[in-house]
PDB file of C-alpha atoms in Angstrom:
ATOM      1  CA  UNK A   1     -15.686  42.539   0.669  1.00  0.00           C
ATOM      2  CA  UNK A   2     -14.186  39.642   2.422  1.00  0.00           C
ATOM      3  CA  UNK A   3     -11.808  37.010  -0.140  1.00  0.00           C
ATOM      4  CA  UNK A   4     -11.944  33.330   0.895  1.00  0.00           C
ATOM      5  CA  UNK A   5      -9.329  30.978  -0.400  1.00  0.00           C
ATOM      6  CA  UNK A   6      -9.795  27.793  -1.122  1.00  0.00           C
ATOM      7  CA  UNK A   7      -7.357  25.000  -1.680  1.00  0.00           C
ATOM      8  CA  UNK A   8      -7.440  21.441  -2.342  1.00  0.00           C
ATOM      9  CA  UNK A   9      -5.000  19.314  -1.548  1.00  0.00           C
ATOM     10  CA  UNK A  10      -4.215  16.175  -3.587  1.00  0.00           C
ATOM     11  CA  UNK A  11      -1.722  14.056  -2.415  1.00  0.00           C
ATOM     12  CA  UNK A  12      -0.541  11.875  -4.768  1.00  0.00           C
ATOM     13  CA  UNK A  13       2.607  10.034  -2.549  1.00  0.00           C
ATOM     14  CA  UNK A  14       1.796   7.196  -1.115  1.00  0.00           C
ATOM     15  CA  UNK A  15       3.887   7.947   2.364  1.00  0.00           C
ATOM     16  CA  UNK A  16       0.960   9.250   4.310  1.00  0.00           C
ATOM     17  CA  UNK A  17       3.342  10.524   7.003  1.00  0.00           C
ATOM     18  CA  UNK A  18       6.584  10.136   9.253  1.00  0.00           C
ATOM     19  CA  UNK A  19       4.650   8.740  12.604  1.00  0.00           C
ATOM     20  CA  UNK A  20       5.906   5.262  11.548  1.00  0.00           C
ATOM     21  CA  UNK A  21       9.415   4.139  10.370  1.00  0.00           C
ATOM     22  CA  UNK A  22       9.564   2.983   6.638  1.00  0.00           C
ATOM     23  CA  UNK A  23      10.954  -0.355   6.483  1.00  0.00           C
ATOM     24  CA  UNK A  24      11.113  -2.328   2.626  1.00  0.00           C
ATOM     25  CA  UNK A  25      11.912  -6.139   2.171  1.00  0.00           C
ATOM     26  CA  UNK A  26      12.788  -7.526  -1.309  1.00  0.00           C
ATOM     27  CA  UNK A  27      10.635 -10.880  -2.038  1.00  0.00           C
ATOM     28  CA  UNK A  28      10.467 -13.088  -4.598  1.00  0.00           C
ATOM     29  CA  UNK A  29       6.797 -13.579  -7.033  1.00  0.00           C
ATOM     30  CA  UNK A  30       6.086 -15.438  -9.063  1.00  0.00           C
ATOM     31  CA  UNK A  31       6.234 -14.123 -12.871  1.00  0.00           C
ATOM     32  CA  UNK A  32       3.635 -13.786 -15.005  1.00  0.00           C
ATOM     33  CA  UNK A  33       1.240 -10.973 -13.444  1.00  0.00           C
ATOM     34  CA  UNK A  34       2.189  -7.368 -13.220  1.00  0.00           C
ATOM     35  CA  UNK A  35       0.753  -5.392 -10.754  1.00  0.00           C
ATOM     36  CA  UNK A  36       1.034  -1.601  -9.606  1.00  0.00           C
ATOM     37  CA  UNK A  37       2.677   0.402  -7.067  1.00  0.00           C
ATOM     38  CA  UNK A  38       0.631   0.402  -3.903  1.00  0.00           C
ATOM     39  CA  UNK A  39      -0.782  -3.255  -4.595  1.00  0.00           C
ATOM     40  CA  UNK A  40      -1.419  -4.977  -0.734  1.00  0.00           C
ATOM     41  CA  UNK A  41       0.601  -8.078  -0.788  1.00  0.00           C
ATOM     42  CA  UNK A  42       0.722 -11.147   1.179  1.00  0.00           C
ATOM     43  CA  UNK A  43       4.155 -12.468   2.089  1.00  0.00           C
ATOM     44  CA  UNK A  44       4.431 -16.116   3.148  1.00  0.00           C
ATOM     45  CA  UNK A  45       8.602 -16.847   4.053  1.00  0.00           C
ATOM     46  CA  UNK A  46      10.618 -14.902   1.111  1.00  0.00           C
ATOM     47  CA  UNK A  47       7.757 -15.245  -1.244  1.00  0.00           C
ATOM     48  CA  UNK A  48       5.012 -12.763  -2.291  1.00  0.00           C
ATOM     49  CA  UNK A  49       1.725 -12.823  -3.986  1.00  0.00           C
ATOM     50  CA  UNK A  50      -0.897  -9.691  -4.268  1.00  0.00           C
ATOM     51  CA  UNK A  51      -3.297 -10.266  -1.547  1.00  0.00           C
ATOM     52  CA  UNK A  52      -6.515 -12.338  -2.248  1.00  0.00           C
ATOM     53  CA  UNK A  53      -9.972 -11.331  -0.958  1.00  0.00           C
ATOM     54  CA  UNK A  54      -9.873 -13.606   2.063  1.00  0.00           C
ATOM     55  CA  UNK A  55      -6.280 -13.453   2.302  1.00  0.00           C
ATOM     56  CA  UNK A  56      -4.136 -11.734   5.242  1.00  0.00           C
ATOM     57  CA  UNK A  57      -2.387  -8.795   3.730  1.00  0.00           C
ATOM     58  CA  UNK A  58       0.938  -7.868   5.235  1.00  0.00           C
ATOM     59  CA  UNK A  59       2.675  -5.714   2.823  1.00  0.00           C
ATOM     60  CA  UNK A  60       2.484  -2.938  -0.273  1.00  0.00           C
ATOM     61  CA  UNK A  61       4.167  -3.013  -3.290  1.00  0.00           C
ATOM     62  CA  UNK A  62       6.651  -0.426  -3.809  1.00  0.00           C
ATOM     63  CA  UNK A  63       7.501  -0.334  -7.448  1.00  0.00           C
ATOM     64  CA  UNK A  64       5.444  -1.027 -10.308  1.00  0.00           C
ATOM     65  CA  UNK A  65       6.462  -4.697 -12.278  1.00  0.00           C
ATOM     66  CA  UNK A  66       5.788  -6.305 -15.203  1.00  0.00           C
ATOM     67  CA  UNK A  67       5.253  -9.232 -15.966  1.00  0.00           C
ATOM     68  CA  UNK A  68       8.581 -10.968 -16.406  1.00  0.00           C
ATOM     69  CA  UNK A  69       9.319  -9.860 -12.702  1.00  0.00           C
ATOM     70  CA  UNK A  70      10.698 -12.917 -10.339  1.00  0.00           C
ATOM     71  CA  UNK A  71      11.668 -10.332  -7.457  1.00  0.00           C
ATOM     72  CA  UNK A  72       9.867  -7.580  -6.046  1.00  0.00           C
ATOM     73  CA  UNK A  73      10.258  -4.686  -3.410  1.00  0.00           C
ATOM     74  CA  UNK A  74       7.694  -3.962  -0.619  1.00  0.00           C
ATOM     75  CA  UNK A  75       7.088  -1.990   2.073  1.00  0.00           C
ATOM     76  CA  UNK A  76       6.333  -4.269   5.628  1.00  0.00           C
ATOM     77  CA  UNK A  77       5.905  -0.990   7.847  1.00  0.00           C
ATOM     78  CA  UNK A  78       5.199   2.329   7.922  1.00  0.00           C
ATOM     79  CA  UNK A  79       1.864   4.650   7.340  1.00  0.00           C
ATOM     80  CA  UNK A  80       0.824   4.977   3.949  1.00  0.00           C
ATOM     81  CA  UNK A  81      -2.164   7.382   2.083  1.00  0.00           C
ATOM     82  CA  UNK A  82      -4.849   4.829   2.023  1.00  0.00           C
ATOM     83  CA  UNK A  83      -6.083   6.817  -1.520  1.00  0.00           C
ATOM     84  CA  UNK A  84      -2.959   5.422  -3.294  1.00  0.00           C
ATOM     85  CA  UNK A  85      -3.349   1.297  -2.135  1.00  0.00           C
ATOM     86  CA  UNK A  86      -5.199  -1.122  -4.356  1.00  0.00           C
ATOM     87  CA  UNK A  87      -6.497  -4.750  -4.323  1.00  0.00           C
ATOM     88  CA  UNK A  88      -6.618  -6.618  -7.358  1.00  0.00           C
ATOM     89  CA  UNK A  89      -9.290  -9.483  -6.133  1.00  0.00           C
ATOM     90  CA  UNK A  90     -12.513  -8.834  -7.388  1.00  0.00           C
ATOM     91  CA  UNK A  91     -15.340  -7.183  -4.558  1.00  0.00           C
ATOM     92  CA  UNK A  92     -11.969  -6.758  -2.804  1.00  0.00           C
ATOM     93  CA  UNK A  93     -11.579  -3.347  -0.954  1.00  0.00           C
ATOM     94  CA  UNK A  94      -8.446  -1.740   0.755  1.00  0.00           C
ATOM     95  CA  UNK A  95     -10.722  -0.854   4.009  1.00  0.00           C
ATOM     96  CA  UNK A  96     -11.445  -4.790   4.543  1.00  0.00           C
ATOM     97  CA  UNK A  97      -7.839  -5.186   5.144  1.00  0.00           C
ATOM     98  CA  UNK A  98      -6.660  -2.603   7.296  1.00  0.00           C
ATOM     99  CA  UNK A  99      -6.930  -4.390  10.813  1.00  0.00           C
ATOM    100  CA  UNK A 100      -4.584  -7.110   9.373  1.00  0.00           C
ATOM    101  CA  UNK A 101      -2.314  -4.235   7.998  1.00  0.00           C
ATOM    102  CA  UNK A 102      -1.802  -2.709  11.741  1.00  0.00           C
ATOM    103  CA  UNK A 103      -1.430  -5.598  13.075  1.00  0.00           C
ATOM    104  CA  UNK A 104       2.155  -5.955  10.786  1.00  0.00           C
ATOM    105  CA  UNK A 105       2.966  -2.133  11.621  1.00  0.00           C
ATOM    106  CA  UNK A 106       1.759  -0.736   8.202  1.00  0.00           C
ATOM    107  CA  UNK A 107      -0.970   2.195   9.116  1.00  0.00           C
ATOM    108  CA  UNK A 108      -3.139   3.747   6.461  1.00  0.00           C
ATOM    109  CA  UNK A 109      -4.373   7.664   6.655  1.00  0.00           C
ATOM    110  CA  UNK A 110      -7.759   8.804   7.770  1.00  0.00           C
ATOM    111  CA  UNK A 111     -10.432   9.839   5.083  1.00  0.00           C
ATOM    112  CA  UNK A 112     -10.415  13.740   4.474  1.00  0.00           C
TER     113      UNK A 112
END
């Protein structure tokens, strides 16, 4: 009798590999909101806001903050596991962004 192993893999980082370098930029927000690790952000000059539904994302949160948070870090490049990024607009998805995400160097892993 044969014995088939089976494994599933959960990956729970949000690096979703080492094709791309990693590169982080500290920005200022405005306080008041917090948000999650993995948020898609929008970064107009030094400032940063989580990305609206029809707005261009170009960035992911890197930390978790609260709401008392003026100053934030996020990533600006590098490939990330598309299972770990969130929007916070309403009928917002990650997938609708991902075309403006390449376009600023930040690449998102296939679905498995």
């Amino acid at each position: 009798m044969a014995i088939k192993e089976t494994l599933k893999f959960t990956h729970e980082q949000m690096y979703g590999g080492p094709e791309k370098e990693i590169l982080m930029a500290n920005v200022t927000i405005t306080p008041g909101t917090g948000m999650a690790k993995g948020t898609l952000m929008t970064i107009t000059g030094k400032t940063a806001a989580a990305t609206t539904k029809d707005g261009n994302a170009n960035a992911v949160l890197a930390y978790d903050i609260d709401e008392k948070a003026t100053t934030a870090t996020v990533y600006v490049s590098g490939r990330f596991n598309r299972n770990q990024l969130h929007v916070t607009a309403d009928g917002d998805t990650v997938a609708a962004h991902e075309e403006q995400l390449r376009d600023y160097g930040i690449y998102l892993t296939s679905d498995v």
